[in-house]
Coordinates of C-alpha atoms and ligand atoms in Angstrom, one line a residue:
X1 CA -23.6 17.1 -15.9
X2 CA -23.5 13.3 -15.3
X3 CA -21.1 11.7 -12.8
X4 CA -18.9 10.4 -15.7
X5 CA -18.7 13.9 -17.3
X6 CA -17.6 15.3 -13.9
X7 CA -14.8 12.7 -13.8
X8 CA -13.8 13.6 -17.4
X9 CA -13.8 17.2 -16.5
X10 CA -11.5 16.7 -13.5
X11 CA -9.2 14.7 -15.7
X12 CA -9.0 17.6 -18.2
X13 CA -8.5 20.2 -15.5
X14 CA -5.8 18.4 -13.6
X15 CA -4.0 17.2 -16.8
X16 CA -4.0 20.6 -18.5
X17 CA -2.1 22.3 -15.6
X18 CA 1.1 20.7 -16.9
X19 CA 3.5 23.2 -18.6
X20 CA 5.9 20.4 -19.5
X21 CA 8.8 22.0 -17.5
X22 CA 10.2 18.6 -16.7
X23 CA 11.0 19.3 -13.0
X24 CA 9.2 16.2 -12.0
X25 CA 11.4 13.9 -14.2
X26 CA 14.3 13.7 -11.7
X27 CA 12.1 12.8 -8.7
X28 CA 9.6 10.3 -10.2
X29 CA 10.8 6.7 -9.2
X30 CA 9.0 5.0 -12.2
X31 CA 10.9 7.2 -14.7
X32 CA 14.4 6.2 -13.9
X33 CA 13.5 2.7 -12.9
X34 CA 11.6 2.1 -16.3
X35 CA 14.8 3.0 -18.2
X36 CA 13.6 6.6 -18.7
X37 CA 10.2 5.8 -20.3
X38 CA 8.6 9.3 -20.7
X39 CA 5.1 7.9 -20.4
X40 CA 6.0 6.9 -16.8
X41 CA 6.8 10.4 -15.4
X42 CA 4.3 12.9 -14.0
X43 CA 4.5 14.9 -17.2
X44 CA 3.9 11.8 -19.3
X45 CA 0.9 10.9 -17.2
X46 CA -0.4 14.5 -17.5
X47 CA 0.0 14.5 -21.3
X48 CA -1.5 11.0 -21.7
X49 CA -4.4 12.1 -19.3
X50 CA -5.2 14.8 -21.7
X51 CA -5.1 12.4 -24.6
X52 CA -7.5 10.1 -22.8
X53 CA -9.8 13.1 -22.3
X54 CA -9.7 14.0 -26.0
X55 CA -10.2 10.5 -27.3
X56 CA -13.2 9.8 -25.0
X57 CA -14.8 13.1 -25.8
X58 CA -14.2 12.9 -29.5
X59 CA -14.8 9.2 -30.1
X60 CA -13.8 6.3 -27.8
X61 CA -10.7 5.2 -25.9
X62 CA -8.6 3.2 -28.3
X63 CA -5.2 3.8 -26.8
X64 CA -3.9 1.2 -24.4
X65 CA -3.0 3.5 -21.6
X66 CA -3.2 1.0 -18.7
X67 CA 0.5 0.7 -18.0
X68 CA 1.1 4.5 -17.9
X69 CA -1.4 4.9 -15.0
X70 CA -1.4 1.6 -13.1
X71 CA 2.4 1.9 -12.7
X72 CA 2.0 5.2 -10.9
X73 CA 3.0 4.6 -7.3
X74 CA 0.7 7.3 -6.1
X75 CA 3.6 8.6 -4.0
X76 CA 2.8 12.2 -4.7
X77 CA 6.5 13.2 -4.7
X78 CA 6.1 14.9 -8.1
X79 CA 3.5 17.2 -6.5
X80 CA 6.2 18.6 -4.2
X81 CA 8.4 19.9 -7.1
X82 CA 5.7 20.9 -9.6
X83 CA 5.4 24.6 -10.1
X84 CA 1.8 24.4 -11.3
X85 CA 0.6 21.8 -8.7
X86 CA -0.1 18.9 -11.1
X87 CA -1.2 15.8 -9.0
X88 CA -0.1 12.9 -11.3
X89 CA -1.4 10.5 -8.6
X90 CA -4.8 12.1 -9.0
X91 CA -4.7 11.9 -12.8
X92 CA -3.7 8.2 -12.5
X93 CA -6.6 7.6 -10.1
X94 CA -9.1 9.2 -12.4
X95 CA -8.0 7.2 -15.4
X96 CA -8.1 4.0 -13.4
X97 CA -11.6 4.9 -12.3
X98 CA -12.6 5.5 -16.0
X99 CA -11.1 2.1 -17.0
X100 CA -12.8 0.2 -14.2
X101 CA -16.1 1.9 -15.0
X102 CA -16.2 1.8 -18.9
X103 CA -13.1 0.1 -20.4
X104 CA -12.7 -3.2 -18.4
X105 CA -11.1 -4.7 -21.5
X106 CA -8.0 -2.6 -20.7
X107 CA -7.9 -4.1 -17.2
X108 CA -5.1 -6.4 -16.1
X109 CA -6.2 -9.9 -15.1
X110 CA -4.5 -9.6 -11.7
X111 CA -6.7 -6.6 -11.0
X112 CA -9.8 -8.4 -11.9
X113 CA -9.0 -11.4 -9.6
X114 CA -8.0 -9.2 -6.7
X115 CA -11.2 -7.1 -6.9
X116 CA -13.4 -10.4 -7.1
X117 CA -11.4 -11.8 -4.1
X118 CA -11.9 -8.8 -1.9
X119 CA -15.6 -8.8 -2.6
X120 CA -15.8 -12.6 -2.0
X121 CA -13.3 -13.3 0.7
X122 CA -12.8 -9.8 2.3
X123 CA -9.2 -10.2 1.4
X124 CA -7.2 -9.8 -1.9
X125 CA -6.2 -13.4 -1.4
X126 CA -8.0 -16.0 0.8
X127 CA -5.7 -16.4 3.8
X128 CA -4.8 -19.8 5.2
X129 CA -4.9 -20.7 8.9
X130 CA -1.1 -20.4 9.3
X131 CA -1.5 -16.6 8.7
X132 CA -3.4 -16.4 12.0
X133 CA -0.8 -18.1 14.1
X134 CA 0.2 -14.9 15.8
X135 CA -3.2 -14.8 17.5
X136 CA -2.3 -17.9 19.6
X137 CA 0.7 -16.0 21.1
X138 CA -1.1 -12.8 22.3
X139 CA -3.3 -11.6 25.1
X140 CA -6.5 -9.7 24.1
X141 CA -10.0 -9.2 25.5
X142 CA -13.0 -7.0 25.5
X143 CA -12.0 -3.3 25.2
X144 CA -13.2 -0.1 23.4
X145 CA -9.9 -0.2 21.5
X146 CA -9.3 -2.4 18.6
X147 CA -6.0 -3.6 17.2
X148 CA -6.7 -3.7 13.5
X149 CA -4.1 -5.3 11.2
X150 CA -5.9 -4.7 8.0
X151 CA -4.4 -8.0 7.0
X152 CA -1.4 -6.2 5.5
X153 CA 1.4 -8.2 7.2
X154 CA -0.4 -11.4 6.6
X155 CA -0.7 -10.8 2.9
X156 CA 3.0 -10.4 2.2
X157 CA 3.8 -14.1 2.1
X158 CA 1.1 -14.5 -0.6
X159 CA 2.5 -11.6 -2.6
X160 CA 5.9 -13.3 -2.5
X161 CA 4.3 -16.6 -3.5
X162 CA 2.5 -15.0 -6.5
X163 CA 5.8 -13.6 -7.7
X164 CA 7.5 -16.9 -7.4
X165 CA 4.8 -18.6 -9.4
X166 CA 5.0 -15.8 -12.1
X167 CA 8.7 -16.5 -12.5
X168 CA 8.1 -20.2 -12.6
X169 CA 5.2 -20.1 -15.2
X170 CA 6.3 -17.1 -17.2
X171 CA 3.9 -14.2 -17.7
X172 CA 1.7 -15.8 -20.3
X173 CA 0.9 -19.0 -18.3
X174 CA 0.6 -17.0 -15.1
X175 CA -2.0 -14.8 -16.7
X176 CA -4.0 -17.8 -17.9
X177 CA -3.9 -19.2 -14.4
X178 CA -5.1 -15.8 -12.9
X179 CA -8.0 -15.6 -15.4
X180 CA -9.0 -19.1 -14.5
X181 CA -8.9 -18.3 -10.9
X182 CA -11.9 -15.9 -11.3
X183 CA -14.0 -19.0 -12.2
X184 CA -12.2 -21.8 -10.4
X185 CA -11.7 -20.5 -6.8
X186 CA -8.9 -23.0 -6.0
X187 CA -6.5 -21.2 -8.3
X188 CA -7.0 -18.0 -6.3
X189 CA -5.1 -19.6 -3.4
X190 CA -1.8 -19.6 -5.2
X191 CA -0.3 -22.6 -3.4
X192 CA 1.3 -22.6 0.1
X193 CA 3.3 -19.4 1.0
X194 CA 6.9 -19.8 2.1
X195 CA 7.2 -20.7 5.8
X196 CA 10.1 -18.3 6.3
X197 CA 7.9 -15.3 5.2
X198 CA 4.9 -16.6 7.2
X199 CA 7.1 -16.9 10.4
X200 CA 8.6 -13.5 9.7
X201 CA 5.2 -11.7 9.4
X202 CA 3.6 -13.7 12.3
X203 CA 6.6 -12.7 14.5
X204 CA 6.3 -9.0 13.6
X205 CA 2.7 -9.0 14.6
X206 CA 3.6 -10.7 17.9
X207 CA 6.3 -8.1 18.4
X208 CA 3.8 -5.2 17.9
X209 CA 1.5 -6.8 20.5
X210 CA 4.3 -7.3 22.9
X211 CA 5.3 -3.6 22.5
X212 CA 1.7 -2.5 23.2
X213 CA 1.3 -4.9 26.2
X214 CA 4.5 -3.6 27.7
X215 CA 3.2 -0.1 27.3
X216 CA 0.1 -1.1 29.3
X217 CA -2.4 -0.9 26.4
X218 CA -5.2 -3.4 26.3
X219 CA -7.2 -4.0 23.2
X220 CA -9.5 -6.4 21.3
X221 CA -8.8 -8.2 18.0
X222 CA -11.2 -9.5 15.3
X223 CA -9.4 -12.7 14.8
X224 CA -10.4 -14.8 11.8
X225 CA -13.2 -12.3 11.0
X226 CA -10.9 -9.4 10.4
X227 CA -11.8 -7.9 7.0
X228 CA -9.2 -6.2 4.7
X229 CA -9.8 -2.4 4.6
X230 CA -10.4 -2.3 0.8
X231 CA -7.4 -0.3 -0.1
X232 CA -6.8 -2.0 -3.4
X233 CA -10.5 -1.3 -4.5
X234 CA -9.6 2.3 -4.0
X235 CA -6.1 2.2 -5.6
X236 CA -7.4 0.4 -8.7
X237 CA -10.2 2.9 -9.2
X238 CA -13.2 0.8 -8.2
X239 CA -14.7 3.7 -6.2
X240 CA -18.4 2.5 -6.2
X241 CA -17.3 -0.9 -5.0
X242 CA -15.0 0.7 -2.4
X243 CA -17.9 2.8 -1.1
X244 CA -20.1 -0.3 -0.7
X245 CA -17.3 -2.5 0.8
X246 CA -16.2 0.1 3.4
X247 CA -19.7 0.5 4.7
X248 CA -19.4 -3.2 5.8
X249 CA -16.0 -2.8 7.3
X250 CA -17.1 0.4 9.1
X251 CA -20.1 -1.4 10.6
X252 CA -17.6 -3.7 12.3
X253 CA -15.0 -1.0 13.3
X254 CA -17.7 1.3 14.7
X255 CA -18.1 -0.9 17.7
X256 CA -14.8 0.6 19.0
X257 CA -13.8 4.0 20.0
X258 CA -10.2 3.8 19.0
X259 CA -8.6 1.8 16.3
X260 CA -4.9 1.0 16.3
X261 CA -3.4 0.2 13.0
X262 CA -0.1 -1.4 12.3
X263 CA 0.8 -0.2 8.8
X264 CA 0.8 3.1 6.9
X265 CA -1.6 2.0 4.2
X266 CA -4.4 1.1 6.6
X267 CA -3.7 4.2 8.7
X268 CA -4.0 6.4 5.7
X269 CA -7.1 4.8 4.2
X270 CA -9.1 4.9 7.5
X271 CA -8.0 8.4 8.4
X272 CA -8.5 10.0 5.1
X273 CA -10.4 8.0 2.5
X274 CA -13.0 6.4 4.8
X275 CA -13.9 9.8 6.1
X276 CA -14.6 11.1 2.6
X277 CA -17.2 8.4 1.9
X278 CA -18.6 7.8 5.4
X279 CA -20.2 11.1 6.6
X280 CA -20.7 9.9 10.2
X281 CA -17.2 8.4 10.6
X282 CA -16.5 8.6 14.3
X283 CA -13.5 6.5 15.3
X284 CA -10.1 7.7 16.4
X285 CA -7.5 6.1 14.2
X286 CA -3.9 5.7 15.4
X287 CA -0.7 4.0 14.4
X288 CA 0.7 1.7 17.1
X289 CA 3.8 3.8 17.8
X290 CA 1.4 6.5 19.2
X291 CA 1.0 4.3 22.3
X292 CA 4.5 3.1 22.9
X293 CA 6.1 4.1 26.2
X294 CA 9.6 5.3 25.4
X295 CA 10.9 4.8 28.9
X296 CA 10.7 1.0 28.4
X297 CA 13.6 1.1 25.8
X298 CA 17.3 1.3 26.1
X299 CA 19.4 2.9 23.4
X300 CA 20.8 0.4 20.9
X301 CA 23.9 2.5 20.2
X302 CA 23.4 1.7 16.6
X303 CA 23.2 4.0 13.5
X304 CA 20.2 3.1 11.3
X305 CA 19.0 4.2 7.9
X306 CA 15.3 4.9 8.1
X307 CA 13.1 4.5 5.0
X308 CA 10.1 6.9 5.2
X309 CA 7.0 5.0 3.9
X310 CA 5.1 7.2 1.2
X311 CA 1.9 6.9 3.3
X312 CA 3.6 8.6 6.3
X313 CA 4.0 11.6 4.0
X314 CA 1.4 13.4 1.9
X315 CA -2.0 13.4 3.7
X316 CA -0.7 12.0 7.0
X317 CA 2.6 13.7 7.7
X318 CA 3.1 11.2 10.4
X319 CA 6.3 11.4 12.4
X320 CA 5.6 8.9 15.2
X321 CA 7.7 6.1 13.7
X322 CA 10.8 8.2 13.0
X323 CA 10.5 9.8 16.5
X324 CA 10.4 6.4 18.2
X325 CA 13.4 5.0 16.2
X326 CA 15.3 8.2 17.0
X327 CA 14.8 7.5 20.7
X328 CA 16.7 4.1 20.5
X329 CA 19.2 4.7 17.7
X330 CA 20.9 7.3 15.7
X331 CA 18.5 7.5 12.7
X332 CA 20.1 8.7 9.5
X333 CA 17.9 9.6 6.5
X334 CA 18.9 8.9 3.0
X335 CA 19.2 11.9 0.6
X336 CA 15.6 11.3 -0.5
X337 CA 13.5 11.6 2.6
X338 CA 10.4 13.1 4.3
X339 CA 8.0 14.6 1.7
X340 CA 10.6 13.8 -1.1
X341 CA 11.0 10.2 -0.1
X342 CA 11.6 7.6 -2.7
X343 CA 9.0 4.8 -2.9
X344 CA 10.1 1.1 -2.1
X345 CA 8.5 -0.1 -5.4
X346 CA 6.1 -2.3 -3.5
X347 CA 2.9 -0.9 -5.0
X348 CA 4.0 -2.1 -8.4
X349 CA 5.0 -5.5 -7.3
X350 CA 1.8 -7.3 -8.4
X351 CA 1.4 -5.7 -11.9
X352 CA 4.9 -4.7 -12.9
X353 CA 7.3 -6.9 -11.0
X354 CA 10.4 -5.9 -13.1
X355 CA 9.7 -2.2 -12.6
X356 CA 9.0 -2.7 -8.9
X357 CA 12.3 -4.6 -8.5
X358 CA 14.3 -1.8 -10.2
X359 CA 12.6 0.8 -7.9
X360 CA 13.4 -1.2 -4.8
X361 CA 17.0 -1.7 -5.9
X362 CA 17.5 2.0 -6.4
X363 CA 16.0 2.7 -3.0
X364 CA 17.9 0.1 -1.2
X365 CA 21.2 1.5 -2.7
X366 CA 20.3 4.9 -1.3
X367 CA 19.7 3.4 2.1
X368 CA 22.7 1.1 2.3
X369 CA 25.0 4.1 1.6
X370 CA 23.9 5.5 5.0
X371 CA 23.9 2.4 7.1
X372 CA 23.9 -1.4 7.0
X373 CA 21.0 -1.3 9.4
X374 CA 18.0 -0.5 7.3
X375 CA 14.7 0.0 9.1
X376 CA 11.2 0.7 7.9
X377 CA 7.7 0.8 9.4
X378 CA 5.5 -0.8 6.7
X379 CA 5.0 -4.5 5.7
X380 CA 5.1 -3.6 1.9
X381 CA 8.3 -1.5 2.2
X382 CA 9.8 -4.1 4.4
X383 CA 9.1 -6.9 2.0
X384 CA 9.9 -5.0 -1.2
X385 CA 13.3 -3.6 0.0
X386 CA 14.4 -6.9 1.6
X387 CA 14.4 -8.5 -1.9
X388 CA 17.8 -6.7 -2.1
X389 CA 19.3 -7.5 1.3
X390 CA 18.6 -7.3 5.0
X391 CA 15.9 -4.8 6.1
X392 CA 14.3 -4.7 9.6
X393 CA 10.8 -3.9 10.5
X394 CA 10.5 -1.3 13.1
X395 CA 8.6 -3.5 15.6
X396 CA 11.3 -6.3 15.3
X397 CA 14.0 -3.7 16.0
X398 CA 12.1 -2.0 18.9
X399 CA 11.5 -5.3 20.7
X400 CA 15.2 -5.9 20.9
X401 CA 15.6 -2.5 22.6
X402 CA 13.2 -3.3 25.6
X403 CA 15.1 -3.0 28.9
Ligands
SF4_501 S1 2.9 10.0 -8.0 FE1 5.0 9.1 -7.8 S2 5.1 7.5 -9.4 FE2 3.3 8.8 -9.9 S3 4.0 10.3 -11.3 FE3 4.2 11.2 -9.3 S4 6.3 10.8 -8.6 FE4 5.8 9.4 -10.4
SF4_502 S1 6.8 19.4 -12.9 FE1 4.5 19.6 -13.2 S2 4.3 21.2 -14.8 FE2 6.4 20.4 -14.9 S3 6.4 18.7 -16.3 FE3 6.1 17.8 -14.3 S4 3.9 17.7 -14.1 FE4 4.3 19.1 -15.8

């Protein structure tokens, strides 16, 4: 059996588990937020997955199925309620891998550009000097511990800028510009990001460093040479490119015993996906709250609504962030929480901005019902939810609680 036949077989096996009971419909964020589009539920993805398998086996893939699978948030919430254990995130990952391997014509121009940029610049978007300003405000030095940002905070101002340009140009012109960016590199820079967003993300990174310093943790940083971890290569199904790319990143990271991450996506990809593809992976991976000394805080006396990032559920089941916030505030969770959390919509922001906005609105409304003080521990969640109103990053909140 060839590698491609194995992938097709996995697609058939996972998709055919669906018994069409519909339990997943009520929990899938893309279903409600797309105006109840059946193709955007776990069951729709399973049924379309089976159609993709049949088409490819019998003839060729003629259906345009990109939107069904690229819009899946990979939040795995459907898996929690599915009686037969259908993993719609896995089905979406398989179809994306098939598209990236054999049906590139079904690919979105944004995806092509991001993949090329990661390979060329070691970042989905080439970063400007202003994104590194936080480095000038911190103390670091030689250590066997690395503070690895994965560039996630730094990328948020560029995401916002792309969205602004899309609104200004309209979808058609925006896609022409994106397609040109693959051949004319200057277009891939997307103008200058907004100063307010740059300040906000630089400040959060400075606050994370301040929290670690005050907890007595010393560490090194990679500065201007820090590479992106390759998460979008994985998320968009470019598995062979991902394997090659992470070998280079790992060669840098393996100079350290411990790696401290600052966002759930990087934490998840290093801890779980890198290990799958790098057999001798030998680094201890942490999230920064693992190192914080709770005795340095005073209780804020506030009630806060905490948004669980999807990547602190599923694989990771990481409770460090909610534990630390509970030590400085009364943390209230919205109805959808823990392993049934509701995605912030951020993963759909680049490809499906309207759907992403609807998801984030729905989630924001669930949170604001509980408290005006909304807190999250992920740059993507923080950016996505704050399009609806004020949302605090965990580090920004914690710094204010230092005695
Ligand atoms: S992984 Fe999330 S977005 Fe995808 S089908 Fe399941 S619940 Fe819906
Ligand atoms: S809950 Fe599972 S079996 Fe039921 S419709 Fe959804 S994916 Fe299919």
